[in-house]
Amino acid sequence: MGEPRQVHVVFGAGQVGLPLAQRLVARGHAVRLVTRSGTDPGLTGVTPVRADATDPAAAAEAASGAAVLYHCMNPPYYAKVWAEVLPRLQESLVATAGRAGARLVVLDNHYPQGRTGGQPMSEATPYRPTSRKGEVRAQVSRAYEDAHRAGRARVVIGRAADFYGPRGVTTYFGPFFWRRALAGKAAQMLFDPAMPHAYHYVEDVAEGLATLGAAPDDAFGGWWMLPVHPAEPTRALVGRFASALGRSIRLSRVPPAFIAVASLVIPFVRELHEMGYQWQEPFLCDDSKFRDRFGVEPLTRDEAARRTVAWAVEAYKGAVARAP
């Protein structure tokens, strides 16, 4: 394993927090998994902790004696909620890391970059948000970077695009996709499946964050693109799902006009609609800096698809049973 045994604290037990906790245990660390409910995920070597991370006192108690903190939480997908909660999480976790003398590894997305005109995003891409949620994310990202420069805490950000993979229930490849696909129905897409788009496999994201947690000090202070395969049309990813499943998966696209009208009356659709620009041009990610520095490669595309399908078949077995 090669790393000294330390206390590592993961805030958030979602699609990235759980595999991250498992990787940290495998690296020999004592791992705490912090959630508001304190639910035990049943992972060997992982201690569940109940705490509200927006409460600095509660977060500090949960992180007592920690060497590294990982922020894998994501509030409900509404710009208004993000504007309220994300800055509170930022302030609380920076204060907690500073008090504990711990490093802080933050998972974030690419909303701060905004439209890129189809150019690959990398660590050199500036923050130019073109959405309300992007503006919030950019503001909070700058606050993390400022906190590092001011010496309040050692902070690094790992960025990923849209997720897919096991436990990906809040991704585009969650129940909305799999229940129809497994039942032999056309899986509905909210965007053009022919447009090249980078997707991060959740286990690669977890591996990337664990790598940053163990990185030298000079890796901190900015952000890194986490390991990802080059962008391709979404239908190519679905094709690999179909190969792993052993039968075809049909796709149908929700008409853009319907989404535009629905966004006027349905708040959640409105939140999705403002991010539609990400599928109106190639959405490309360049992880070469991360690969060159840390030597970490993403899982092969076929194996990632196989693991995703195996999870989906088990998670939505009722849909499989109804398949013709």
Tab-separated table of C-alpha atoms in Angstrom:
chain	number	residue	atom	x	y	z
A	1	MET	CA	0.000	0.000	0.000
A	2	GLY	CA	2.928	2.310	0.660
A	3	GLU	CA	1.050	5.064	2.532
A	4	PRO	CA	1.044	5.650	6.306
A	5	ARG	CA	-2.234	4.851	8.076
A	6	GLN	CA	-4.179	8.070	8.497
A	7	VAL	CA	-7.714	9.171	9.227
A	8	HIS	CA	-9.471	10.180	5.995
A	9	VAL	CA	-12.947	11.703	6.182
A	10	VAL	CA	-15.388	11.569	3.264
A	11	PHE	CA	-18.294	13.999	3.378
A	12	GLY	CA	-21.138	12.571	1.285
A	13	ALA	CA	-22.187	8.975	0.628
A	14	GLY	CA	-23.463	9.234	-2.932
A	15	GLN	CA	-22.287	7.738	-6.185
A	16	VAL	CA	-18.689	8.956	-5.648
A	17	GLY	CA	-18.400	9.078	-1.858
A	18	LEU	CA	-18.989	5.349	-1.394
A	19	PRO	CA	-16.438	4.040	-3.921
A	20	LEU	CA	-13.982	6.680	-2.677
A	21	ALA	CA	-14.356	5.405	0.889
A	22	GLN	CA	-13.687	1.850	-0.306
A	23	ARG	CA	-10.533	2.936	-2.121
A	24	LEU	CA	-9.228	4.771	0.906
A	25	VAL	CA	-9.738	1.670	3.054
A	26	ALA	CA	-7.854	-0.368	0.452
A	27	ARG	CA	-4.982	2.122	0.760
A	28	GLY	CA	-4.783	1.349	4.481
A	29	HIS	CA	-6.505	4.393	5.946
A	30	ALA	CA	-9.061	4.660	8.725
A	31	VAL	CA	-12.116	6.081	6.976
A	32	ARG	CA	-15.095	8.015	8.298
A	33	LEU	CA	-18.124	8.565	6.086
A	34	VAL	CA	-20.072	11.663	7.093
A	35	THR	CA	-23.741	12.165	6.201
A	36	ARG	CA	-26.664	14.037	7.728
A	37	SER	CA	-28.371	10.728	8.532
A	38	GLY	CA	-25.325	8.801	9.741
A	39	THR	CA	-26.617	5.719	7.906
A	40	ASP	CA	-24.216	2.777	7.940
A	41	PRO	CA	-23.448	1.783	4.323
A	42	GLY	CA	-22.141	-1.585	5.470
A	43	LEU	CA	-18.647	-1.101	4.057
A	44	THR	CA	-15.844	-2.929	5.830
A	45	GLY	CA	-13.426	-0.507	7.469
A	46	VAL	CA	-15.717	2.527	7.061
A	47	THR	CA	-17.138	4.237	10.150
A	48	PRO	CA	-20.414	6.123	9.596
A	49	VAL	CA	-20.697	9.535	11.262
A	50	ARG	CA	-23.772	11.703	11.585
A	51	ALA	CA	-23.124	15.410	11.075
A	52	ASP	CA	-24.335	18.422	9.132
A	53	ALA	CA	-21.327	19.666	7.175
A	54	THR	CA	-22.733	23.199	6.996
A	55	ASP	CA	-22.346	23.384	10.791
A	56	PRO	CA	-18.663	24.195	11.453
A	57	ALA	CA	-18.761	22.731	14.963
A	58	ALA	CA	-20.326	19.464	13.792
A	59	ALA	CA	-17.955	19.221	10.822
A	60	ALA	CA	-14.943	19.867	13.056
A	61	GLU	CA	-15.994	17.117	15.449
A	62	ALA	CA	-16.495	14.663	12.579
A	63	ALA	CA	-13.042	15.538	11.196
A	64	SER	CA	-11.131	15.449	14.478
A	65	GLY	CA	-7.638	14.043	13.930
A	66	ALA	CA	-8.091	13.748	10.171
A	67	ALA	CA	-5.271	14.064	7.646
A	68	VAL	CA	-7.470	14.500	4.564
A	69	LEU	CA	-11.071	15.615	4.024
A	70	TYR	CA	-13.033	14.905	0.840
A	71	HIS	CA	-16.042	16.992	-0.188
A	72	CYS	CA	-18.352	14.769	-2.285
A	73	MET	CA	-21.665	16.397	-1.367
A	74	ASN	CA	-24.079	17.975	-3.817
A	75	PRO	CA	-27.208	19.829	-2.682
A	76	PRO	CA	-30.471	19.483	-4.642
A	77	TYR	CA	-30.148	20.546	-8.277
A	78	TYR	CA	-31.519	24.079	-8.027
A	79	ALA	CA	-29.500	27.263	-8.515
A	80	LYS	CA	-31.241	28.950	-5.585
A	81	VAL	CA	-30.341	26.071	-3.256
A	82	TRP	CA	-26.759	25.978	-4.531
A	83	ALA	CA	-26.380	29.721	-3.948
A	84	GLU	CA	-27.406	29.240	-0.338
A	85	VAL	CA	-25.767	25.940	0.575
A	86	LEU	CA	-22.520	25.669	-1.427
A	87	PRO	CA	-20.881	28.792	0.099
A	88	ARG	CA	-21.826	27.543	3.575
A	89	LEU	CA	-20.210	24.181	2.848
A	90	GLN	CA	-17.134	25.939	1.507
A	91	GLU	CA	-16.689	28.098	4.587
A	92	SER	CA	-17.376	25.232	6.980
A	93	LEU	CA	-15.021	22.746	5.319
A	94	VAL	CA	-12.192	25.256	4.876
A	95	ALA	CA	-12.470	26.165	8.558
A	96	THR	CA	-12.607	22.482	9.504
A	97	ALA	CA	-9.571	21.589	7.412
A	98	GLY	CA	-7.618	24.539	8.744
A	99	ARG	CA	-8.441	23.685	12.351
A	100	ALA	CA	-7.514	20.020	11.877
A	101	GLY	CA	-4.404	20.779	9.826
A	102	ALA	CA	-5.924	18.522	7.188
A	103	ARG	CA	-5.914	18.680	3.429
A	104	LEU	CA	-9.214	19.336	1.636
A	105	VAL	CA	-10.037	17.598	-1.663
A	106	VAL	CA	-13.132	19.000	-3.381
A	107	LEU	CA	-15.153	17.327	-6.134
A	108	ASP	CA	-16.607	19.803	-8.616
A	109	ASN	CA	-18.018	19.952	-12.149
A	110	HIS	CA	-17.391	22.054	-15.270
A	111	TYR	CA	-20.224	24.530	-14.936
A	112	PRO	CA	-17.769	27.395	-14.157
A	113	GLN	CA	-16.176	26.999	-17.610
A	114	GLY	CA	-19.423	27.764	-19.450
A	115	ARG	CA	-19.452	27.534	-23.244
A	116	THR	CA	-16.086	26.636	-24.758
A	117	GLY	CA	-16.978	26.698	-28.448
A	118	GLY	CA	-16.195	22.991	-28.637
A	119	GLN	CA	-12.632	23.432	-27.392
A	120	PRO	CA	-11.249	20.829	-24.933
A	121	MET	CA	-11.447	21.855	-21.290
A	122	SER	CA	-8.264	21.605	-19.249
A	123	GLU	CA	-6.703	23.190	-16.196
A	124	ALA	CA	-5.933	26.215	-18.385
A	125	THR	CA	-9.590	26.846	-19.291
A	126	PRO	CA	-10.810	30.046	-17.583
A	127	TYR	CA	-14.012	30.395	-15.596
A	128	ARG	CA	-16.617	31.939	-17.910
A	129	PRO	CA	-19.961	30.691	-16.600
A	130	THR	CA	-23.004	31.008	-18.840
A	131	SER	CA	-25.645	29.753	-16.404
A	132	ARG	CA	-26.932	30.646	-12.942
A	133	LYS	CA	-25.578	27.397	-11.505
A	134	GLY	CA	-22.261	28.005	-13.253
A	135	GLU	CA	-21.978	31.423	-11.654
A	136	VAL	CA	-22.487	29.898	-8.206
A	137	ARG	CA	-19.934	27.173	-8.864
A	138	ALA	CA	-17.384	29.686	-10.161
A	139	GLN	CA	-17.839	31.899	-7.106
A	140	VAL	CA	-17.363	28.972	-4.727
A	141	SER	CA	-14.374	27.614	-6.686
A	142	ARG	CA	-12.646	30.978	-6.447
A	143	ALA	CA	-13.349	31.027	-2.709
A	144	TYR	CA	-11.604	27.660	-2.300
A	145	GLU	CA	-8.624	28.875	-4.316
A	146	ASP	CA	-8.475	32.130	-2.329
A	147	ALA	CA	-8.579	30.171	0.940
A	148	HIS	CA	-5.588	28.121	-0.189
A	149	ARG	CA	-3.611	31.197	-1.226
A	150	ALA	CA	-4.402	32.861	2.095
A	151	GLY	CA	-3.090	29.833	3.983
A	152	ARG	CA	-6.449	29.066	5.614
A	153	ALA	CA	-6.311	25.463	4.388
A	154	ARG	CA	-4.595	23.290	1.790
A	155	VAL	CA	-7.219	22.823	-0.916
A	156	VAL	CA	-7.342	21.078	-4.288
A	157	ILE	CA	-10.292	20.630	-6.653
A	158	GLY	CA	-10.903	17.609	-8.888
A	159	ARG	CA	-13.302	18.218	-11.776
A	160	ALA	CA	-15.478	15.750	-13.629
A	161	ALA	CA	-18.150	15.957	-16.295
A	162	ASP	CA	-21.444	14.045	-16.299
A	163	PHE	CA	-21.209	10.725	-14.480
A	164	TYR	CA	-22.171	7.192	-15.331
A	165	GLY	CA	-21.599	3.938	-13.482
A	166	PRO	CA	-22.760	1.889	-10.477
A	167	ARG	CA	-25.075	3.751	-8.059
A	168	GLY	CA	-25.456	6.531	-10.627
A	169	VAL	CA	-29.084	7.129	-9.755
A	170	THR	CA	-28.888	10.905	-10.208
A	171	THR	CA	-27.097	10.732	-13.571
A	172	TYR	CA	-28.524	10.663	-17.088
A	173	PHE	CA	-27.993	6.897	-16.840
A	174	GLY	CA	-30.087	6.342	-13.748
A	175	PRO	CA	-33.644	5.016	-13.375
A	176	PHE	CA	-35.034	7.319	-16.094
A	177	PHE	CA	-32.763	5.561	-18.605
A	178	TRP	CA	-32.398	2.023	-17.281
A	179	ARG	CA	-35.994	1.141	-16.448
A	180	ARG	CA	-36.993	1.690	-20.053
A	181	ALA	CA	-33.843	0.212	-21.570
A	182	LEU	CA	-34.073	-2.983	-19.528
A	183	ALA	CA	-37.785	-3.358	-20.298
A	184	GLY	CA	-37.042	-3.330	-24.021
A	185	LYS	CA	-38.481	0.153	-24.528
A	186	ALA	CA	-36.760	3.102	-26.155
A	187	ALA	CA	-34.594	4.903	-23.598
A	188	GLN	CA	-35.304	8.617	-23.700
A	189	MET	CA	-32.571	11.189	-24.152
A	190	LEU	CA	-32.969	14.857	-23.243
A	191	PHE	CA	-30.256	15.850	-25.729
A	192	ASP	CA	-28.703	14.922	-29.064
A	193	PRO	CA	-27.059	11.479	-28.656
A	194	ALA	CA	-24.914	12.158	-31.742
A	195	MET	CA	-23.069	15.096	-30.149
A	196	PRO	CA	-19.607	14.213	-28.768
A	197	HIS	CA	-19.719	14.426	-24.977
A	198	ALA	CA	-17.241	13.393	-22.273
A	199	TYR	CA	-18.591	11.234	-19.455
A	200	HIS	CA	-16.663	10.429	-16.291
A	201	TYR	CA	-17.027	6.893	-14.943
A	202	VAL	CA	-17.750	7.152	-11.201
A	203	GLU	CA	-15.005	4.725	-10.140
A	204	ASP	CA	-12.427	6.734	-12.113
A	205	VAL	CA	-13.601	9.863	-10.293
A	206	ALA	CA	-13.175	8.117	-6.941
A	207	GLU	CA	-9.692	6.910	-7.888
A	208	GLY	CA	-8.738	10.401	-9.007
A	209	LEU	CA	-9.858	11.981	-5.739
A	210	ALA	CA	-7.996	9.360	-3.692
A	211	THR	CA	-4.900	10.110	-5.779
A	212	LEU	CA	-5.188	13.830	-5.064
A	213	GLY	CA	-5.572	13.119	-1.357
A	214	ALA	CA	-2.129	11.486	-1.389
A	215	ALA	CA	-0.500	13.942	-3.820
A	216	PRO	CA	2.500	16.128	-2.959
A	217	ASP	CA	1.798	19.595	-1.574
A	218	ASP	CA	2.615	21.290	-4.869
A	219	ALA	CA	-0.431	19.620	-6.447
A	220	PHE	CA	-2.703	21.700	-4.211
A	221	GLY	CA	-3.982	25.217	-4.785
A	222	GLY	CA	-5.782	24.770	-8.101
A	223	TRP	CA	-7.847	22.187	-9.930
A	224	TRP	CA	-7.228	18.994	-11.881
A	225	MET	CA	-9.192	17.241	-14.606
A	226	LEU	CA	-9.926	13.772	-13.254
A	227	PRO	CA	-9.243	10.702	-15.450
A	228	VAL	CA	-11.626	10.386	-18.394
A	229	HIS	CA	-11.717	8.867	-21.862
A	230	PRO	CA	-11.939	11.212	-24.869
A	231	ALA	CA	-15.412	12.416	-25.751
A	232	GLU	CA	-17.578	10.426	-28.138
A	233	PRO	CA	-21.253	10.482	-29.142
A	234	THR	CA	-23.525	9.362	-26.326
A	235	ARG	CA	-24.953	6.673	-28.583
A	236	ALA	CA	-21.486	5.045	-28.655
A	237	LEU	CA	-21.576	4.720	-24.848
A	238	VAL	CA	-25.091	3.301	-25.057
A	239	GLY	CA	-23.833	0.870	-27.688
A	240	ARG	CA	-21.316	-0.521	-25.201
A	241	PHE	CA	-24.100	-0.843	-22.629
A	242	ALA	CA	-26.044	-2.830	-25.222
A	243	SER	CA	-23.071	-5.114	-25.914
A	244	ALA	CA	-22.660	-5.801	-22.194
A	245	LEU	CA	-26.396	-6.400	-21.865
A	246	GLY	CA	-26.475	-8.759	-24.813
A	247	ARG	CA	-29.240	-6.979	-26.718
A	248	SER	CA	-29.864	-3.670	-28.409
A	249	ILE	CA	-30.942	-0.515	-26.608
A	250	ARG	CA	-33.139	1.823	-28.627
A	251	LEU	CA	-32.933	5.559	-28.099
A	252	SER	CA	-35.503	8.291	-28.563
A	253	ARG	CA	-34.953	11.990	-28.051
A	254	VAL	CA	-37.365	14.168	-26.110
A	255	PRO	CA	-38.210	17.015	-28.534
A	256	PRO	CA	-36.289	20.188	-27.624
A	257	ALA	CA	-39.464	22.237	-28.044
A	258	PHE	CA	-41.178	20.116	-25.405
A	259	ILE	CA	-38.308	20.682	-22.954
A	260	ALA	CA	-38.382	24.429	-23.629
A	261	VAL	CA	-42.109	24.632	-22.915
A	262	ALA	CA	-41.900	22.341	-19.889
A	263	SER	CA	-39.110	24.485	-18.439
A	264	LEU	CA	-41.563	27.364	-18.174
A	265	VAL	CA	-43.765	25.514	-15.700
A	266	ILE	CA	-41.632	22.734	-14.154
A	267	PRO	CA	-38.786	24.067	-11.949
A	268	PHE	CA	-36.552	20.986	-12.243
A	269	VAL	CA	-36.834	20.935	-16.045
A	270	ARG	CA	-35.939	24.644	-15.998
A	271	GLU	CA	-32.739	23.783	-14.125
A	272	LEU	CA	-31.850	21.153	-16.721
A	273	HIS	CA	-32.787	23.381	-19.638
A	274	GLU	CA	-30.314	26.133	-18.718
A	275	MET	CA	-27.485	23.573	-18.981
A	276	GLY	CA	-28.574	22.429	-22.439
A	277	TYR	CA	-25.676	24.328	-24.026
A	278	GLN	CA	-23.403	21.479	-22.936
A	279	TRP	CA	-24.993	19.303	-25.653
A	280	GLN	CA	-25.210	21.971	-28.327
A	281	GLU	CA	-21.473	21.784	-29.018
A	282	PRO	CA	-18.802	19.134	-28.431
A	283	PHE	CA	-18.134	18.783	-24.709
A	284	LEU	CA	-14.475	17.764	-24.508
A	285	CYS	CA	-12.209	17.092	-21.520
A	286	ASP	CA	-8.405	16.915	-21.572
A	287	ASP	CA	-7.005	14.900	-18.644
A	288	SER	CA	-3.440	14.682	-19.999
A	289	LYS	CA	-1.976	16.793	-17.183
A	290	PHE	CA	-3.401	14.433	-14.546
A	291	ARG	CA	-2.262	11.306	-16.409
A	292	ASP	CA	1.238	12.681	-16.953
A	293	ARG	CA	1.628	13.760	-13.315
A	294	PHE	CA	0.088	10.772	-11.522
A	295	GLY	CA	0.122	7.951	-14.069
A	296	VAL	CA	-3.546	7.149	-13.450
A	297	GLU	CA	-5.554	5.849	-16.405
A	298	PRO	CA	-9.344	5.462	-16.563
A	299	LEU	CA	-10.856	1.993	-16.583
A	300	THR	CA	-11.300	0.613	-20.098
A	301	ARG	CA	-14.531	1.711	-21.756
A	302	ASP	CA	-15.807	-1.859	-22.154
A	303	GLU	CA	-15.166	-2.811	-18.523
A	304	ALA	CA	-16.788	0.376	-17.270
A	305	ALA	CA	-19.853	-0.415	-19.393
A	306	ARG	CA	-19.926	-4.003	-18.123
A	307	ARG	CA	-19.850	-2.913	-14.481
A	308	THR	CA	-22.514	-0.286	-15.098
A	309	VAL	CA	-24.849	-2.799	-16.731
A	310	ALA	CA	-24.274	-5.368	-13.979
A	311	TRP	CA	-25.300	-2.770	-11.398
A	312	ALA	CA	-28.320	-1.629	-13.414
A	313	VAL	CA	-29.625	-5.168	-13.932
A	314	GLU	CA	-29.465	-5.778	-10.184
A	315	ALA	CA	-30.810	-2.348	-9.205
A	316	TYR	CA	-33.741	-2.463	-11.640
A	317	LYS	CA	-34.389	-6.192	-11.759
A	318	GLY	CA	-38.146	-5.564	-11.849
A	319	ALA	CA	-37.767	-3.883	-15.215
A	320	VAL	CA	-35.672	-6.778	-16.536
A	321	ALA	CA	-38.356	-9.263	-15.469
A	322	ARG	CA	-40.895	-7.462	-17.654
A	323	ALA	CA	-38.667	-7.399	-20.702
A	324	PRO	CA	-40.063	-9.350	-23.702
